[in-house]
Each structure stands twice: as structure tokens, then as C-alpha cells.
Amino acid sequence: MKLVLAIVNNDDSPIVTSTLTRDGFFVTTLSTTGGFLNAGNRTLLIGTEEDKIDTIKDILKQTCSTRKQKKASDSSLGRGLYPGSPGEEVTVGGATYFVLDVEDFGKV
Ligand code: 2BA
């Protein structure tokens, strides 16, 4: 058993989630915030068998688009020395994923 953590753009989240569930995956979504842009994104938790990981990667590739996003002003947060200046444009990936081993899984 594996756990896929996938961080996706808020705008892509509905299509990714509906495609995954349509294809039989169980998905939990968390509202999260990227540390660099301080912008909201979604983190998906998908528990699955190892042989399904490639299918999940394909779905992420097909449903998450790369986009340019501007870094908002963060002076009010006292973070002026952090990398990247306000207004700087960065390319935000389609999806960032991690695959973890699951030691135990169950429903009681
Ligand atoms: P953010 O942290 O808001 O980062 C948004 C985009 O800003 C990143 O896109 C990348 O292009 C750029 N970026 C992030 N940190 C940077 C830095 N220290 N210096 C220069 N540029 C930087 P993505 O790489 O596609 O990441 C999209 C979101 O996925 C991230 O939002 C974060 O929430 C998550 N993420 C990406 N890599 C991660 C990692 N290794 N660990 C945890 N979360 C990650």
C-alpha cells in the first residue's frame, strides 16, 4: 500500500478529484498554502496499491496545467528577506507529488 500526496492548484482540484474518483480511487483533499507564494492550493491524499501509481501520475499530468503566478506583496508579514521579490513571476508546476510507503491501513 502506498500513499500519494499531491499538491495541485485550487483551480485544477475539482477536475483532478472527479477524474480520480471516476477511475475508482479514494481521495481526501486538504486546503493548504504554498510557503513561497502564500497562495492557497490543495493537497490530495490518495491511498492506493503500488501498481496504480502510474495511473495516478498520468491523471495528474492530464488534468493539472502549468501556469505563471505572481508572488504577492508579503511586506506585511515581515518576510522581506525571504527569496523572491513581490511581483516576481514564477512557473507553478502542474502537480507536485510524493509517494510514501504505508505501514498499516484499515477501516474500523
Ligand atoms: P509555493 O511554495 O507557493 O511555490 C510556488 C512556486 O514558486 C513553485 O512552484 C516554484 O516555481 C516557486 N518556488 C517555490 N519555492 C521557491 C524558492 N525557495 N525559491 C524560488 N522559487 C520557489 P512548484 O514547484 O510547482 O510548487 C507548487 C507548490 O507545491 C508550492 O507552492 C508548495 O505548496 C508545493 N511544493 C512544491 N515543492 C514542494 C516540496 N519539495 N515540499 C513541499 N511542498 C512543495
mmCIF file of N, CA and C and ligand atoms in Angstrom:
data_model
loop_
_atom_site.group_PDB
_atom_site.id
_atom_site.type_symbol
_atom_site.label_atom_id
_atom_site.label_comp_id
_atom_site.label_asym_id
_atom_site.label_seq_id
_atom_site.Cartn_x
_atom_site.Cartn_y
_atom_site.Cartn_z
ATOM 1 N N MET A 1 0.843 -1.198 0.000
ATOM 2 C CA MET A 1 0.000 0.000 0.000
ATOM 3 C C MET A 1 0.876 1.246 0.000
ATOM 4 N N LYS A 2 0.440 2.232 -0.779
ATOM 5 C CA LYS A 2 1.185 3.500 -0.883
ATOM 6 C C LYS A 2 0.240 4.648 -0.575
ATOM 7 N N LEU A 3 0.827 5.767 -0.170
ATOM 8 C CA LEU A 3 0.050 6.999 -0.028
ATOM 9 C C LEU A 3 0.672 8.042 -0.952
ATOM 10 N N VAL A 4 -0.146 8.545 -1.873
ATOM 11 C CA VAL A 4 0.320 9.627 -2.749
ATOM 12 C C VAL A 4 -0.159 10.943 -2.153
ATOM 13 N N LEU A 5 0.787 11.853 -1.919
ATOM 14 C CA LEU A 5 0.455 13.235 -1.548
ATOM 15 C C LEU A 5 0.669 14.057 -2.795
ATOM 16 N N ALA A 6 -0.366 14.724 -3.278
ATOM 17 C CA ALA A 6 -0.211 15.522 -4.498
ATOM 18 C C ALA A 6 -0.692 16.939 -4.218
ATOM 19 N N ILE A 7 0.177 17.912 -4.485
ATOM 20 C CA ILE A 7 -0.178 19.319 -4.282
ATOM 21 C C ILE A 7 -0.550 19.890 -5.643
ATOM 22 N N VAL A 8 -1.788 20.372 -5.740
ATOM 23 C CA VAL A 8 -2.290 20.863 -7.032
ATOM 24 C C VAL A 8 -2.869 22.263 -6.855
ATOM 25 N N ASN A 9 -3.029 22.966 -7.980
ATOM 26 C CA ASN A 9 -3.633 24.288 -7.955
ATOM 27 C C ASN A 9 -5.107 24.188 -7.577
ATOM 28 N N ASN A 10 -5.591 25.172 -6.829
ATOM 29 C CA ASN A 10 -7.018 25.191 -6.444
ATOM 30 C C ASN A 10 -7.930 25.036 -7.659
ATOM 31 N N ASP A 11 -7.564 25.706 -8.776
ATOM 32 C CA ASP A 11 -8.435 25.676 -9.959
ATOM 33 C C ASP A 11 -8.499 24.290 -10.592
ATOM 34 N N ASP A 12 -7.432 23.504 -10.460
ATOM 35 C CA ASP A 12 -7.395 22.164 -11.055
ATOM 36 C C ASP A 12 -8.024 21.110 -10.146
ATOM 37 N N SER A 13 -8.168 21.452 -8.873
ATOM 38 C CA SER A 13 -8.580 20.451 -7.894
ATOM 39 C C SER A 13 -9.894 19.730 -8.244
ATOM 40 N N PRO A 14 -10.964 20.448 -8.705
ATOM 41 C CA PRO A 14 -12.217 19.726 -8.987
ATOM 42 C C PRO A 14 -12.071 18.671 -10.092
ATOM 43 N N ILE A 15 -11.358 19.006 -11.173
ATOM 44 C CA ILE A 15 -11.231 18.039 -12.280
ATOM 45 C C ILE A 15 -10.319 16.875 -11.889
ATOM 46 N N VAL A 16 -9.249 17.164 -11.133
ATOM 47 C CA VAL A 16 -8.363 16.063 -10.696
ATOM 48 C C VAL A 16 -9.144 15.117 -9.797
ATOM 49 N N THR A 17 -9.851 15.696 -8.838
ATOM 50 C CA THR A 17 -10.562 14.874 -7.859
ATOM 51 C C THR A 17 -11.666 14.046 -8.521
ATOM 52 N N SER A 18 -12.409 14.694 -9.447
ATOM 53 C CA SER A 18 -13.504 13.938 -10.067
ATOM 54 C C SER A 18 -12.960 12.856 -10.994
ATOM 55 N N THR A 19 -11.839 13.123 -11.669
ATOM 56 C CA THR A 19 -11.256 12.092 -12.542
ATOM 57 C C THR A 19 -10.743 10.909 -11.713
ATOM 58 N N LEU A 20 -10.091 11.216 -10.600
ATOM 59 C CA LEU A 20 -9.571 10.141 -9.750
ATOM 60 C C LEU A 20 -10.713 9.283 -9.188
ATOM 61 N N THR A 21 -11.760 9.940 -8.704
ATOM 62 C CA THR A 21 -12.870 9.157 -8.119
ATOM 63 C C THR A 21 -13.603 8.374 -9.202
ATOM 64 N N ARG A 22 -13.740 8.981 -10.385
ATOM 65 C CA ARG A 22 -14.389 8.265 -11.501
ATOM 66 C C ARG A 22 -13.622 6.981 -11.815
ATOM 67 N N ASP A 23 -12.282 7.054 -11.698
ATOM 68 C CA ASP A 23 -11.456 5.887 -12.014
ATOM 69 C C ASP A 23 -11.253 4.960 -10.819
ATOM 70 N N GLY A 24 -12.032 5.189 -9.763
ATOM 71 C CA GLY A 24 -12.047 4.224 -8.659
ATOM 72 C C GLY A 24 -11.098 4.511 -7.519
ATOM 73 N N PHE A 25 -10.436 5.661 -7.521
ATOM 74 C CA PHE A 25 -9.523 5.988 -6.419
ATOM 75 C C PHE A 25 -10.292 6.649 -5.282
ATOM 76 N N PHE A 26 -9.791 6.461 -4.070
ATOM 77 C CA PHE A 26 -10.323 7.147 -2.890
ATOM 78 C C PHE A 26 -9.428 8.358 -2.641
ATOM 79 N N VAL A 27 -10.041 9.527 -2.483
ATOM 80 C CA VAL A 27 -9.255 10.768 -2.384
ATOM 81 C C VAL A 27 -9.745 11.610 -1.216
ATOM 82 N N THR A 28 -8.806 12.181 -0.475
ATOM 83 C CA THR A 28 -9.124 13.204 0.530
ATOM 84 C C THR A 28 -8.403 14.478 0.128
ATOM 85 N N THR A 29 -9.091 15.617 0.199
ATOM 86 C CA THR A 29 -8.410 16.870 -0.159
ATOM 87 C C THR A 29 -8.287 17.754 1.083
ATOM 88 N N LEU A 30 -7.139 18.385 1.195
ATOM 89 C CA LEU A 30 -6.883 19.335 2.277
ATOM 90 C C LEU A 30 -6.635 20.703 1.662
ATOM 91 N N SER A 31 -7.147 21.742 2.296
ATOM 92 C CA SER A 31 -6.838 23.106 1.855
ATOM 93 C C SER A 31 -5.489 23.483 2.452
ATOM 94 N N THR A 32 -4.533 23.787 1.581
ATOM 95 C CA THR A 32 -3.181 24.079 2.048
ATOM 96 C C THR A 32 -2.693 25.398 1.438
ATOM 97 N N THR A 33 -1.540 25.849 1.875
ATOM 98 C CA THR A 33 -0.986 27.114 1.403
ATOM 99 C C THR A 33 0.484 26.915 1.068
ATOM 100 N N GLY A 34 0.874 27.319 -0.136
ATOM 101 C CA GLY A 34 2.277 27.215 -0.534
ATOM 102 C C GLY A 34 3.123 28.209 0.237
ATOM 103 N N GLY A 35 4.276 27.769 0.690
ATOM 104 C CA GLY A 35 5.135 28.616 1.518
ATOM 105 C C GLY A 35 5.749 29.769 0.753
ATOM 106 N N PHE A 36 5.932 29.637 -0.534
ATOM 107 C CA PHE A 36 6.621 30.660 -1.317
ATOM 108 C C PHE A 36 5.663 31.749 -1.775
ATOM 109 N N LEU A 37 4.553 31.357 -2.378
ATOM 110 C CA LEU A 37 3.587 32.334 -2.897
ATOM 111 C C LEU A 37 2.565 32.757 -1.846
ATOM 112 N N ASN A 38 2.499 32.025 -0.733
ATOM 113 C CA ASN A 38 1.447 32.253 0.264
ATOM 114 C C ASN A 38 0.058 32.202 -0.370
ATOM 115 N N ALA A 39 -0.071 31.393 -1.407
ATOM 116 C CA ALA A 39 -1.358 31.268 -2.097
ATOM 117 C C ALA A 39 -1.951 29.905 -1.763
ATOM 118 N N GLY A 40 -3.273 29.849 -1.757
ATOM 119 C CA GLY A 40 -3.948 28.597 -1.446
ATOM 120 C C GLY A 40 -3.730 27.556 -2.525
ATOM 121 N N ASN A 41 -3.533 26.333 -2.117
ATOM 122 C CA ASN A 41 -3.519 25.216 -3.062
ATOM 123 C C ASN A 41 -4.213 24.036 -2.380
ATOM 124 N N ARG A 42 -4.246 22.908 -3.051
ATOM 125 C CA ARG A 42 -4.922 21.731 -2.490
ATOM 126 C C ARG A 42 -3.941 20.590 -2.395
ATOM 127 N N THR A 43 -3.969 19.896 -1.286
ATOM 128 C CA THR A 43 -3.158 18.691 -1.152
ATOM 129 C C THR A 43 -4.093 17.485 -1.139
ATOM 130 N N LEU A 44 -3.861 16.581 -2.080
ATOM 131 C CA LEU A 44 -4.696 15.383 -2.171
ATOM 132 C C LEU A 44 -3.983 14.222 -1.480
ATOM 133 N N LEU A 45 -4.726 13.450 -0.729
ATOM 134 C CA LEU A 45 -4.217 12.212 -0.122
ATOM 135 C C LEU A 45 -4.900 11.067 -0.844
ATOM 136 N N ILE A 46 -4.103 10.194 -1.441
ATOM 137 C CA ILE A 46 -4.682 9.083 -2.209
ATOM 138 C C ILE A 46 -4.005 7.784 -1.750
ATOM 139 N N GLY A 47 -4.748 6.952 -1.077
ATOM 140 C CA GLY A 47 -4.224 5.641 -0.665
ATOM 141 C C GLY A 47 -4.501 4.644 -1.773
ATOM 142 N N THR A 48 -3.454 3.917 -2.189
ATOM 143 C CA THR A 48 -3.646 3.014 -3.329
ATOM 144 C C THR A 48 -2.573 1.924 -3.353
ATOM 145 N N GLU A 49 -2.773 0.967 -4.259
ATOM 146 C CA GLU A 49 -1.775 -0.091 -4.436
ATOM 147 C C GLU A 49 -0.645 0.411 -5.336
ATOM 148 N N GLU A 50 0.525 -0.185 -5.165
ATOM 149 C CA GLU A 50 1.717 0.278 -5.890
ATOM 150 C C GLU A 50 1.515 0.271 -7.408
ATOM 151 N N ASP A 51 0.791 -0.747 -7.904
ATOM 152 C CA ASP A 51 0.655 -0.860 -9.368
ATOM 153 C C ASP A 51 -0.279 0.191 -9.973
ATOM 154 N N LYS A 52 -0.883 1.013 -9.126
ATOM 155 C CA LYS A 52 -1.782 2.064 -9.635
ATOM 156 C C LYS A 52 -1.112 3.446 -9.651
ATOM 157 N N ILE A 53 0.111 3.501 -9.153
ATOM 158 C CA ILE A 53 0.781 4.811 -9.022
ATOM 159 C C ILE A 53 0.943 5.487 -10.387
ATOM 160 N N ASP A 54 1.304 4.703 -11.400
ATOM 161 C CA ASP A 54 1.499 5.308 -12.734
ATOM 162 C C ASP A 54 0.198 5.895 -13.278
ATOM 163 N N THR A 55 -0.922 5.225 -12.992
ATOM 164 C CA THR A 55 -2.222 5.757 -13.437
ATOM 165 C C THR A 55 -2.481 7.112 -12.783
ATOM 166 N N ILE A 56 -2.164 7.214 -11.487
ATOM 167 C CA ILE A 56 -2.369 8.492 -10.786
ATOM 168 C C ILE A 56 -1.477 9.573 -11.397
ATOM 169 N N LYS A 57 -0.227 9.236 -11.675
ATOM 170 C CA LYS A 57 0.683 10.228 -12.284
ATOM 171 C C LYS A 57 0.135 10.679 -13.633
ATOM 172 N N ASP A 58 -0.400 9.748 -14.419
ATOM 173 C CA ASP A 58 -0.972 10.116 -15.734
ATOM 174 C C ASP A 58 -2.153 11.069 -15.565
ATOM 175 N N ILE A 59 -3.014 10.777 -14.592
ATOM 176 C CA ILE A 59 -4.177 11.645 -14.361
ATOM 177 C C ILE A 59 -3.714 13.038 -13.936
ATOM 178 N N LEU A 60 -2.711 13.094 -13.060
ATOM 179 C CA LEU A 60 -2.198 14.405 -12.630
ATOM 180 C C LEU A 60 -1.650 15.170 -13.834
ATOM 181 N N LYS A 61 -0.918 14.458 -14.712
ATOM 182 C CA LYS A 61 -0.342 15.104 -15.904
ATOM 183 C C LYS A 61 -1.438 15.651 -16.813
ATOM 184 N N GLN A 62 -2.503 14.867 -16.977
ATOM 185 C CA GLN A 62 -3.562 15.253 -17.920
ATOM 186 C C GLN A 62 -4.457 16.359 -17.377
ATOM 187 N N THR A 63 -4.604 16.439 -16.053
ATOM 188 C CA THR A 63 -5.619 17.361 -15.512
ATOM 189 C C THR A 63 -5.037 18.612 -14.840
ATOM 190 N N CYS A 64 -3.722 18.641 -14.612
ATOM 191 C CA CYS A 64 -3.133 19.808 -13.930
ATOM 192 C C CYS A 64 -2.274 20.579 -14.904
ATOM 193 N N SER A 65 -2.609 21.851 -15.085
ATOM 194 C CA SER A 65 -1.841 22.631 -16.051
ATOM 195 C C SER A 65 -0.811 23.510 -15.351
ATOM 196 N N THR A 66 0.312 23.660 -16.026
ATOM 197 C CA THR A 66 1.354 24.568 -15.543
ATOM 198 C C THR A 66 0.875 25.997 -15.780
ATOM 199 N N ARG A 67 1.151 26.888 -14.850
ATOM 200 C CA ARG A 67 0.747 28.288 -15.040
ATOM 201 C C ARG A 67 1.759 29.223 -14.395
ATOM 202 N N LYS A 68 1.711 30.474 -14.850
ATOM 203 C CA LYS A 68 2.575 31.505 -14.250
ATOM 204 C C LYS A 68 1.787 32.181 -13.146
ATOM 205 N N GLN A 69 2.430 32.391 -12.005
ATOM 206 C CA GLN A 69 1.765 33.086 -10.915
ATOM 207 C C GLN A 69 2.695 34.131 -10.346
ATOM 208 N N LYS A 70 2.131 35.278 -9.962
ATOM 209 C CA LYS A 70 2.960 36.341 -9.387
ATOM 210 C C LYS A 70 2.991 36.223 -7.881
ATOM 211 N N LYS A 71 4.169 36.485 -7.343
ATOM 212 C CA LYS A 71 4.318 36.481 -5.887
ATOM 213 C C LYS A 71 3.694 37.768 -5.358
ATOM 214 N N ALA A 72 2.759 37.628 -4.407
ATOM 215 C CA ALA A 72 2.092 38.807 -3.849
ATOM 216 C C ALA A 72 3.027 39.523 -2.891
ATOM 217 N N SER A 73 2.691 40.774 -2.581
ATOM 218 C CA SER A 73 3.476 41.520 -1.603
ATOM 219 C C SER A 73 3.387 40.817 -0.260
ATOM 220 N N ASP A 74 4.525 40.652 0.402
ATOM 221 C CA ASP A 74 4.493 39.985 1.704
ATOM 222 C C ASP A 74 5.128 40.848 2.788
ATOM 223 N N SER A 75 5.259 42.154 2.493
ATOM 224 C CA SER A 75 5.930 43.007 3.466
ATOM 225 C C SER A 75 5.171 43.044 4.795
ATOM 226 N N SER A 76 3.825 42.911 4.713
ATOM 227 C CA SER A 76 3.051 42.984 5.946
ATOM 228 C C SER A 76 3.313 41.774 6.832
ATOM 229 N N LEU A 77 3.874 40.733 6.240
ATOM 230 C CA LEU A 77 4.158 39.542 7.041
ATOM 231 C C LEU A 77 5.574 39.573 7.598
ATOM 232 N N GLY A 78 6.312 40.648 7.300
ATOM 233 C CA GLY A 78 7.676 40.746 7.806
ATOM 234 C C GLY A 78 8.601 39.743 7.174
ATOM 235 N N ARG A 79 8.340 39.403 5.908
ATOM 236 C CA ARG A 79 9.132 38.351 5.274
ATOM 237 C C ARG A 79 9.961 38.902 4.121
ATOM 238 N N GLY A 80 10.323 40.198 4.219
ATOM 239 C CA GLY A 80 11.018 40.859 3.119
ATOM 240 C C GLY A 80 12.325 40.215 2.734
ATOM 241 N N LEU A 81 12.953 39.477 3.612
ATOM 242 C CA LEU A 81 14.254 38.898 3.300
ATOM 243 C C LEU A 81 14.151 37.502 2.712
ATOM 244 N N TYR A 82 12.970 36.991 2.574
ATOM 245 C CA TYR A 82 12.800 35.650 2.017
ATOM 246 C C TYR A 82 13.056 35.678 0.517
ATOM 247 N N PRO A 83 13.407 34.538 -0.112
ATOM 248 C CA PRO A 83 13.733 34.536 -1.534
ATOM 249 C C PRO A 83 12.569 34.991 -2.391
ATOM 250 N N GLY A 84 12.883 35.701 -3.469
ATOM 251 C CA GLY A 84 11.847 36.138 -4.402
ATOM 252 C C GLY A 84 11.253 37.460 -3.961
ATOM 253 N N SER A 85 11.081 38.379 -4.920
ATOM 254 C CA SER A 85 10.503 39.670 -4.552
ATOM 255 C C SER A 85 9.037 39.705 -4.921
ATOM 256 N N PRO A 86 8.253 40.578 -4.235
ATOM 257 C CA PRO A 86 6.848 40.712 -4.585
ATOM 258 C C PRO A 86 6.710 41.082 -6.049
ATOM 259 N N GLY A 87 5.752 40.519 -6.750
ATOM 260 C CA GLY A 87 5.556 40.823 -8.161
ATOM 261 C C GLY A 87 6.330 39.883 -9.066
ATOM 262 N N GLU A 88 7.313 39.178 -8.517
ATOM 263 C CA GLU A 88 8.096 38.229 -9.317
ATOM 264 C C GLU A 88 7.167 37.117 -9.829
ATOM 265 N N GLU A 89 7.359 36.768 -11.107
ATOM 266 C CA GLU A 89 6.513 35.734 -11.695
ATOM 267 C C GLU A 89 7.243 34.394 -11.652
ATOM 268 N N VAL A 90 6.568 33.373 -11.158
ATOM 269 C CA VAL A 90 7.177 32.041 -11.124
ATOM 270 C C VAL A 90 6.265 31.065 -11.853
ATOM 271 N N THR A 91 6.885 29.995 -12.361
ATOM 272 C CA THR A 91 6.094 28.953 -13.013
ATOM 273 C C THR A 91 5.692 27.931 -11.966
ATOM 274 N N VAL A 92 4.400 27.781 -11.782
ATOM 275 C CA VAL A 92 3.909 26.803 -10.815
ATOM 276 C C VAL A 92 3.584 25.533 -11.571
ATOM 277 N N GLY A 93 4.160 24.456 -11.082
ATOM 278 C CA GLY A 93 4.045 23.179 -11.792
ATOM 279 C C GLY A 93 2.619 22.680 -11.844
ATOM 280 N N GLY A 94 2.357 21.746 -12.739
ATOM 281 C CA GLY A 94 1.039 21.137 -12.810
ATOM 282 C C GLY A 94 0.671 20.512 -11.477
ATOM 283 N N ALA A 95 1.531 19.640 -11.004
ATOM 284 C CA ALA A 95 1.293 18.992 -9.710
ATOM 285 C C ALA A 95 2.639 18.566 -9.144
ATOM 286 N N THR A 96 2.754 18.648 -7.831
ATOM 287 C CA THR A 96 3.947 18.154 -7.143
ATOM 288 C C THR A 96 3.497 16.964 -6.313
ATOM 289 N N TYR A 97 4.165 15.810 -6.495
ATOM 290 C CA TYR A 97 3.668 14.641 -5.754
ATOM 291 C C TYR A 97 4.788 13.943 -4.986
ATOM 292 N N PHE A 98 4.385 13.255 -3.945
ATOM 293 C CA PHE A 98 5.282 12.425 -3.140
ATOM 294 C C PHE A 98 4.593 11.063 -3.011
ATOM 295 N N VAL A 99 5.364 9.994 -3.086
ATOM 296 C CA VAL A 99 4.796 8.651 -2.880
ATOM 297 C C VAL A 99 5.426 8.061 -1.619
ATOM 298 N N LEU A 100 4.599 7.719 -0.651
ATOM 299 C CA LEU A 100 5.084 7.214 0.639
ATOM 300 C C LEU A 100 4.627 5.774 0.851
ATOM 301 N N ASP A 101 5.443 5.012 1.579
ATOM 302 C CA ASP A 101 5.044 3.655 1.977
ATOM 303 C C ASP A 101 4.060 3.750 3.134
ATOM 304 N N VAL A 102 3.044 2.914 3.106
ATOM 305 C CA VAL A 102 2.062 2.888 4.197
ATOM 306 C C VAL A 102 2.312 1.627 5.019
ATOM 307 N N GLU A 103 2.553 1.807 6.319
ATOM 308 C CA GLU A 103 2.855 0.661 7.171
ATOM 309 C C GLU A 103 1.594 -0.137 7.490
ATOM 310 N N ASP A 104 0.510 0.552 7.692
ATOM 311 C CA ASP A 104 -0.737 -0.121 8.053
ATOM 312 C C ASP A 104 -1.895 0.678 7.458
ATOM 313 N N PHE A 105 -2.942 -0.028 7.088
ATOM 314 C CA PHE A 105 -4.124 0.638 6.533
ATOM 315 C C PHE A 105 -5.344 -0.150 6.946
ATOM 316 N N GLY A 106 -6.374 0.530 7.372
ATOM 317 C CA GLY A 106 -7.584 -0.192 7.741
ATOM 318 C C GLY A 106 -8.739 0.749 7.928
ATOM 319 N N LYS A 107 -9.929 0.163 8.010
ATOM 320 C CA LYS A 107 -11.129 0.930 8.329
ATOM 321 C C LYS A 107 -11.845 0.134 9.396
ATOM 322 N N VAL A 108 -12.177 0.766 10.512
ATOM 323 C CA VAL A 108 -12.818 0.002 11.597
ATOM 324 C C VAL A 108 -14.211 0.564 11.895
HETATM 325 P P1 2BA B 1 4.719 27.520 -3.264
HETATM 326 O O1 2BA B 1 5.645 27.205 -2.131
HETATM 327 O O2 2BA B 1 3.840 28.721 -3.087
HETATM 328 O O3 2BA B 1 5.633 27.691 -4.576
HETATM 329 C C1 2BA B 1 5.077 28.160 -5.802
HETATM 330 C C2 2BA B 1 6.133 28.184 -6.889
HETATM 331 O O4 2BA B 1 7.161 29.113 -6.532
HETATM 332 C C3 2BA B 1 6.849 26.843 -7.084
HETATM 333 O O5 2BA B 1 6.100 26.033 -7.970
HETATM 334 C C4 2BA B 1 8.199 27.273 -7.639
HETATM 335 O O6 2BA B 1 8.086 27.581 -9.036
HETATM 336 C C5 2BA B 1 8.445 28.594 -6.904
HETATM 337 N N1 2BA B 1 9.227 28.406 -5.683
HETATM 338 C C6 2BA B 1 8.855 27.773 -4.544
HETATM 339 N N2 2BA B 1 9.820 27.858 -3.598
HETATM 340 C C7 2BA B 1 10.809 28.577 -4.148
HETATM 341 C C8 2BA B 1 12.087 29.034 -3.658
HETATM 342 N N3 2BA B 1 12.513 28.738 -2.408
HETATM 343 N N4 2BA B 1 12.865 29.779 -4.496
HETATM 344 C C9 2BA B 1 12.446 30.080 -5.746
HETATM 345 N N5 2BA B 1 11.240 29.691 -6.272
HETATM 346 C C10 2BA B 1 10.441 28.943 -5.481
HETATM 347 P P2 2BA B 1 6.051 24.443 -7.745
HETATM 348 O O7 2BA B 1 7.443 23.906 -7.552
HETATM 349 O O8 2BA B 1 5.252 23.881 -8.846
HETATM 350 O O9 2BA B 1 5.296 24.211 -6.351
HETATM 351 C C11 2BA B 1 3.887 24.418 -6.204
HETATM 352 C C12 2BA B 1 3.501 24.201 -4.751
HETATM 353 O O10 2BA B 1 3.764 22.829 -4.421
HETATM 354 C C13 2BA B 1 4.325 25.010 -3.752
HETATM 355 O O11 2BA B 1 3.743 26.303 -3.593
HETATM 356 C C14 2BA B 1 4.233 24.158 -2.482
HETATM 357 O O12 2BA B 1 2.961 24.337 -1.866
HETATM 358 C C15 2BA B 1 4.263 22.754 -3.063
HETATM 359 N N6 2BA B 1 5.615 22.176 -3.112
HETATM 360 C C16 2BA B 1 6.439 22.159 -4.185
HETATM 361 N N7 2BA B 1 7.577 21.522 -3.886
HETATM 362 C C17 2BA B 1 7.479 21.133 -2.601
HETATM 363 C C18 2BA B 1 8.336 20.423 -1.700
HETATM 364 N N8 2BA B 1 9.572 19.981 -2.080
HETATM 365 N N9 2BA B 1 7.922 20.203 -0.441
HETATM 366 C C19 2BA B 1 6.690 20.652 -0.036
HETATM 367 N N10 2BA B 1 5.834 21.326 -0.836
HETATM 368 C C20 2BA B 1 6.217 21.559 -2.106
#
